[in-house]
PDB file of C-alpha atoms in Angstrom:
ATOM      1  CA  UNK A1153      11.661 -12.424 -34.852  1.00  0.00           C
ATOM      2  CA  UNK A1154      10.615 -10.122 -31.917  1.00  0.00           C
ATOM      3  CA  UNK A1155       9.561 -12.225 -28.635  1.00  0.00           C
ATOM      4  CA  UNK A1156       6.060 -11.790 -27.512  1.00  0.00           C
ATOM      5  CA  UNK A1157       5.754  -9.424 -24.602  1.00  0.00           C
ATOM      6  CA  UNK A1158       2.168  -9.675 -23.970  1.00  0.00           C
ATOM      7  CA  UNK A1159       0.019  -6.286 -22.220  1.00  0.00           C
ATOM      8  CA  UNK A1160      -2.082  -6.952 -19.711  1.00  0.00           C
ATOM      9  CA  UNK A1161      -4.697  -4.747 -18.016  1.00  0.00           C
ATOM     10  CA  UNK A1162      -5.005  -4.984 -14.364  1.00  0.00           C
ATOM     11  CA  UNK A1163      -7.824  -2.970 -12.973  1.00  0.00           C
ATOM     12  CA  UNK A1164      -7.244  -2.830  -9.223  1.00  0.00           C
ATOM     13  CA  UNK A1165      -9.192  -1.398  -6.172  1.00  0.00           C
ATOM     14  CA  UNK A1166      -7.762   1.234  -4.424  1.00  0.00           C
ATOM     15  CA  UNK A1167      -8.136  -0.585  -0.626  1.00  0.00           C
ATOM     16  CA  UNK A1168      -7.273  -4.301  -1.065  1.00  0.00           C
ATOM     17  CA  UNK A1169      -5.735  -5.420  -4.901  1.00  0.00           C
ATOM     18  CA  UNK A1170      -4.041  -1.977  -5.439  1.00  0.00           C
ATOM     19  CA  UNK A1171      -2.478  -1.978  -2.033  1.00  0.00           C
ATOM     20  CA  UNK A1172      -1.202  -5.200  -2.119  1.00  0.00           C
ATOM     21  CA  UNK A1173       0.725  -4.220  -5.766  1.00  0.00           C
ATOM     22  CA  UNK A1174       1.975  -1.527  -3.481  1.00  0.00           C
ATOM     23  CA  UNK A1175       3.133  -3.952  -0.829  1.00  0.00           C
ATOM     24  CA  UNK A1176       4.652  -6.306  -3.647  1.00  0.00           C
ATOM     25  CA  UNK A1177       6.654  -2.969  -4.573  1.00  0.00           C
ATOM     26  CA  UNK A1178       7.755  -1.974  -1.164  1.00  0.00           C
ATOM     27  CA  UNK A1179       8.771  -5.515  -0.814  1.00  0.00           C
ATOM     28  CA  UNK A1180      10.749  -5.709  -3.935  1.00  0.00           C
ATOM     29  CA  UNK A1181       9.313  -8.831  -5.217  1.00  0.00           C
ATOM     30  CA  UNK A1182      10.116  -9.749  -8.798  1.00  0.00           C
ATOM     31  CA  UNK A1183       6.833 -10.006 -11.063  1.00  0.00           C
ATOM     32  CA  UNK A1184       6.379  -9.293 -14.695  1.00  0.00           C
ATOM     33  CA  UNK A1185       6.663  -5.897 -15.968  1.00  0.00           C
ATOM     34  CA  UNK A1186       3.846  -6.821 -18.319  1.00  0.00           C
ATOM     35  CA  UNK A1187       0.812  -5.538 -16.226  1.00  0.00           C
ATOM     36  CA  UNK A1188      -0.280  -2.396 -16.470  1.00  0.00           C
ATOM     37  CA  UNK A1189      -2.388  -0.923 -13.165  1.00  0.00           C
ATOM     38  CA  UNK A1190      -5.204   1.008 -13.211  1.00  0.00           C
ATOM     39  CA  UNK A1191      -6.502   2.333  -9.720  1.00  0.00           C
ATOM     40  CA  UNK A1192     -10.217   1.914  -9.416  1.00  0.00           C
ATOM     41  CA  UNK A1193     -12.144   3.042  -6.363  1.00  0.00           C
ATOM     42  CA  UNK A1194     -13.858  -0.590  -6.396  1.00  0.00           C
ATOM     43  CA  UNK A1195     -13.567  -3.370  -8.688  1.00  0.00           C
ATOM     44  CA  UNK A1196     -17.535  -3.531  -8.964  1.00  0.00           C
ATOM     45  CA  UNK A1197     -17.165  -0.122 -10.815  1.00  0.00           C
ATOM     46  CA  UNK A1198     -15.673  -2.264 -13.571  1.00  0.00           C
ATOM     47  CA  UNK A1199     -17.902  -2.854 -16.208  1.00  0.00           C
ATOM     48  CA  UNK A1200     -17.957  -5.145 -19.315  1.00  0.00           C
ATOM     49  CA  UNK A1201     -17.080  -2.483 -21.787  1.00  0.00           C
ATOM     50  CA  UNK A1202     -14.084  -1.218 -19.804  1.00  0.00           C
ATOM     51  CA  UNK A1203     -13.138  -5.071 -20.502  1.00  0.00           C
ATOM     52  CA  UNK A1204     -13.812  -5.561 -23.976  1.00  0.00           C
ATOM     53  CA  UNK A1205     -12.660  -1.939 -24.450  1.00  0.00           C
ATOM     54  CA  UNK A1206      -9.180  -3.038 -22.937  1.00  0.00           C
ATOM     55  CA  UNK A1207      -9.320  -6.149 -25.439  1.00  0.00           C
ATOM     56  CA  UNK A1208     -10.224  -3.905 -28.603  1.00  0.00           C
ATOM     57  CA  UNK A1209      -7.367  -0.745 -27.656  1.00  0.00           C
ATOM     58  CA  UNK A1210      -5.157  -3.760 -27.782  1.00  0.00           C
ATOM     59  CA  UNK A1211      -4.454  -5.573 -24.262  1.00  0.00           C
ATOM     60  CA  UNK A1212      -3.342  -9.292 -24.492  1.00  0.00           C
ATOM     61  CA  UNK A1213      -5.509 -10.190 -21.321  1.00  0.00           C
ATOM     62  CA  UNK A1214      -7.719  -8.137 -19.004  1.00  0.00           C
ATOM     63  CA  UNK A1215      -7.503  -8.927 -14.764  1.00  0.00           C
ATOM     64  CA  UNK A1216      -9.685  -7.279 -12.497  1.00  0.00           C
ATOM     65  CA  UNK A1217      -8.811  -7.303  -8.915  1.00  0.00           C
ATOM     66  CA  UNK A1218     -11.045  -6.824  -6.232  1.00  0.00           C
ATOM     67  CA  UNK A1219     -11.433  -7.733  -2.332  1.00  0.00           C
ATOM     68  CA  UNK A1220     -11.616 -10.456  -0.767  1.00  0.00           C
ATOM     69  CA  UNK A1221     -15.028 -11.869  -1.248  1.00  0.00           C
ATOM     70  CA  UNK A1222     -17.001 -10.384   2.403  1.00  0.00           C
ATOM     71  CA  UNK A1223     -14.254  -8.256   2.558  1.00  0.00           C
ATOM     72  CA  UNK A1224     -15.302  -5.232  -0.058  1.00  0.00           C
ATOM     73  CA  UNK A1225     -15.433  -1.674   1.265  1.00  0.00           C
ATOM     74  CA  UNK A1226     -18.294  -1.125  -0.946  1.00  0.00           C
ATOM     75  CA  UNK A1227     -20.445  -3.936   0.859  1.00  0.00           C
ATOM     76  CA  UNK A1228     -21.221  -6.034  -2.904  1.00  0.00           C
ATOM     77  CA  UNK A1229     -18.335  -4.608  -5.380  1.00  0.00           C
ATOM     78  CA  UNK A1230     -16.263  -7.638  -6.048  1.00  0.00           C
ATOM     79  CA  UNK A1231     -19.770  -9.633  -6.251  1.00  0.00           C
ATOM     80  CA  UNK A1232     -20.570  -7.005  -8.984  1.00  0.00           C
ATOM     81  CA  UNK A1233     -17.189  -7.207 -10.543  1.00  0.00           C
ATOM     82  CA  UNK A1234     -17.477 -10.971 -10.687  1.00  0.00           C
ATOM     83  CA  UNK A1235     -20.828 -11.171 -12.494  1.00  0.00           C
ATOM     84  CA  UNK A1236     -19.281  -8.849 -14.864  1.00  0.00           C
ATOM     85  CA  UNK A1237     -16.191 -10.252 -15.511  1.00  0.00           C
ATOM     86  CA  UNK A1238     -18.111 -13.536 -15.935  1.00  0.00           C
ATOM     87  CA  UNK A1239     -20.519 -11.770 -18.496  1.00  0.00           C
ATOM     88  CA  UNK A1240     -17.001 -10.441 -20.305  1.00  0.00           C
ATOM     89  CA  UNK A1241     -15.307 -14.063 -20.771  1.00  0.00           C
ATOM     90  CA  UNK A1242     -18.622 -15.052 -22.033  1.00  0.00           C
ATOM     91  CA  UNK A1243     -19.012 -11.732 -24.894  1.00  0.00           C
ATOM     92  CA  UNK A1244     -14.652 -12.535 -25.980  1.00  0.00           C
ATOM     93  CA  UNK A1245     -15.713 -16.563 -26.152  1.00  0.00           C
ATOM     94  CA  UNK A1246     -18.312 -15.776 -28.622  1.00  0.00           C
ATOM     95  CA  UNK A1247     -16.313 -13.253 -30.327  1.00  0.00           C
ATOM     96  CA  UNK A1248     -13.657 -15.985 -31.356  1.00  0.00           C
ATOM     97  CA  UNK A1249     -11.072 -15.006 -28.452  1.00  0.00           C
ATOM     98  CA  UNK A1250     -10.092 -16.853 -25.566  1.00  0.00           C
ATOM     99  CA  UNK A1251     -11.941 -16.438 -22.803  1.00  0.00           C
ATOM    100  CA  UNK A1252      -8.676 -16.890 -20.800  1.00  0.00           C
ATOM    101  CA  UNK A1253      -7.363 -14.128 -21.329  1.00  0.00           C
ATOM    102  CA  UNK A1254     -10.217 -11.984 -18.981  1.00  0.00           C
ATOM    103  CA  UNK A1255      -9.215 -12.886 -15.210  1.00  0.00           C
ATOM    104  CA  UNK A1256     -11.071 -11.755 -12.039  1.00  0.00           C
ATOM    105  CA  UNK A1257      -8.669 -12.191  -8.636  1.00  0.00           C
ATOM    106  CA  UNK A1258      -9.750 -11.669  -5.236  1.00  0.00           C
ATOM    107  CA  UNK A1259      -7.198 -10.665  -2.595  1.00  0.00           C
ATOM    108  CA  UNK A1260      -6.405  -8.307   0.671  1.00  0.00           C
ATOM    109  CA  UNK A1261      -3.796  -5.412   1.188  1.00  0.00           C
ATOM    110  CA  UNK A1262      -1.848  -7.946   2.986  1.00  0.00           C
ATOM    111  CA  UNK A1263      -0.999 -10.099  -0.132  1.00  0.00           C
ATOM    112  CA  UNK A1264       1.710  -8.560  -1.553  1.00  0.00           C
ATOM    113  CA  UNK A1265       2.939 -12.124  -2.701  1.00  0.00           C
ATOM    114  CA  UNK A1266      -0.065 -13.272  -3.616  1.00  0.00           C
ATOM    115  CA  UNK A1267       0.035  -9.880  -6.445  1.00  0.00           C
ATOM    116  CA  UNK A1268       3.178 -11.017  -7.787  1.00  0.00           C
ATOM    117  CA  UNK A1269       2.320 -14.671  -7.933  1.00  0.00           C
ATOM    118  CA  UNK A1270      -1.337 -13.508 -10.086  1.00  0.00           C
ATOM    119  CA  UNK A1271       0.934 -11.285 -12.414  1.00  0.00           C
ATOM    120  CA  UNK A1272       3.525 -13.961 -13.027  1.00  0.00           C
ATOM    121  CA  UNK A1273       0.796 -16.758 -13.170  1.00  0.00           C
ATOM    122  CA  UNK A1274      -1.461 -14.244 -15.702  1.00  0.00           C
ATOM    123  CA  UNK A1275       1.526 -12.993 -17.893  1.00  0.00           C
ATOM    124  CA  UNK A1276       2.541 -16.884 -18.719  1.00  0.00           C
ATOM    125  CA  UNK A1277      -1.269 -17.586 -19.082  1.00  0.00           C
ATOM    126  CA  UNK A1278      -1.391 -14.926 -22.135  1.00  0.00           C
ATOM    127  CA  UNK A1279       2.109 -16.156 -23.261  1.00  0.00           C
ATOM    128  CA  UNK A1280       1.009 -19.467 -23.823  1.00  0.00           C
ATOM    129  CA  UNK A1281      -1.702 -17.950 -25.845  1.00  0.00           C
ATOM    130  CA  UNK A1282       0.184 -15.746 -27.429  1.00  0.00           C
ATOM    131  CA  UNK A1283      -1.284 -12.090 -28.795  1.00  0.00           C
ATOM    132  CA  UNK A1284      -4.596 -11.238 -29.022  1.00  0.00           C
ATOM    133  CA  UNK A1285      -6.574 -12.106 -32.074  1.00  0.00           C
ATOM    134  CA  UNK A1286      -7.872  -8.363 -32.452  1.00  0.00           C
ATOM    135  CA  UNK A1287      -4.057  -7.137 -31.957  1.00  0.00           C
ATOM    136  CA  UNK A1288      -2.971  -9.531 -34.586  1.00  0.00           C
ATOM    137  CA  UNK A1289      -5.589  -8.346 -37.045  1.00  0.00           C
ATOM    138  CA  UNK A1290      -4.328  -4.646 -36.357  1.00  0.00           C
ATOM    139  CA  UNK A1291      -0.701  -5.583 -37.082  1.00  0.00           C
ATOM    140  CA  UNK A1292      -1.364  -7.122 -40.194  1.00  0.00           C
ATOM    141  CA  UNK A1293      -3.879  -4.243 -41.259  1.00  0.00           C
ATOM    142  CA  UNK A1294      -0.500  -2.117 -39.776  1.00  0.00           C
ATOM    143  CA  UNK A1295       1.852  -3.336 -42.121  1.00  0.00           C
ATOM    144  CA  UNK A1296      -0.788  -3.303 -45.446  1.00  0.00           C
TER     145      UNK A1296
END
């Protein structure tokens, strides 16, 4: 039986979560190759059907990364990202999947650590849950 390598969305802004995956990169720290980046100009341009869109295409778990709270370039975008991601774990709990598996994270370019330590801490997080109900559905439908 194949081991469960789960995929994980990570949408990132481009001035604090994205630079410190940079930083985690340039400082060769060791996280799990299970997160998949996607630049954003600002996490508050991250709405709840990029999330459940994520969920649907397939991801195990969606994490949106934004500034430090008081710290966005965009003034309110990680306070909009938050309600949002918020609304999203409420819309996959009522769908039947784990709320878990939708993570907002706030951080500065100066946490390069901190990135690995969210990807490591998010990819056993999904683990323990183990694939998502909508990807399990498709693999059976898959193999019909």
């Amino acid at each position: 039986m194949k081991k469960f390598e789960p995929k994980i969305i990570a949408f990132c802004c481009q001035y604090c979560a994205y630079a410190a995956a940079d930083l985690a990169g340039s400082m060769r720290l060791r996280y799990a190759p299970n997160i998949r980046i996607i630049l954003v100009p600002c996490s508050g341009t991250i709405d709840v059907i990029h999330i459940l869109r994520a969920i649907e295409d397939g991801a195990d778990g969606v994490l949106v990364a934004g500034c430090l709270e008081g710290g966005c370039h965009f003034i309110e975008g990680n306070f909009k990202a938050k309600r949002r991601v918020r609304m999203a774990k409420d819309l996959v709990g009522r769908l039947g999947i784990e709320e878990e598996r939708v993570e907002m994270f706030n951080l500065s370019s100066a946490e390069g650590p901190r990135f690995a330590e969210i990807a490591n801490e998010m990819t056993e997080r999904i683990k323990a849950l183990g694939p998502s109900p909508l990807r399990r559905k498709n693999s059976t439908e898959e193999n019909i």
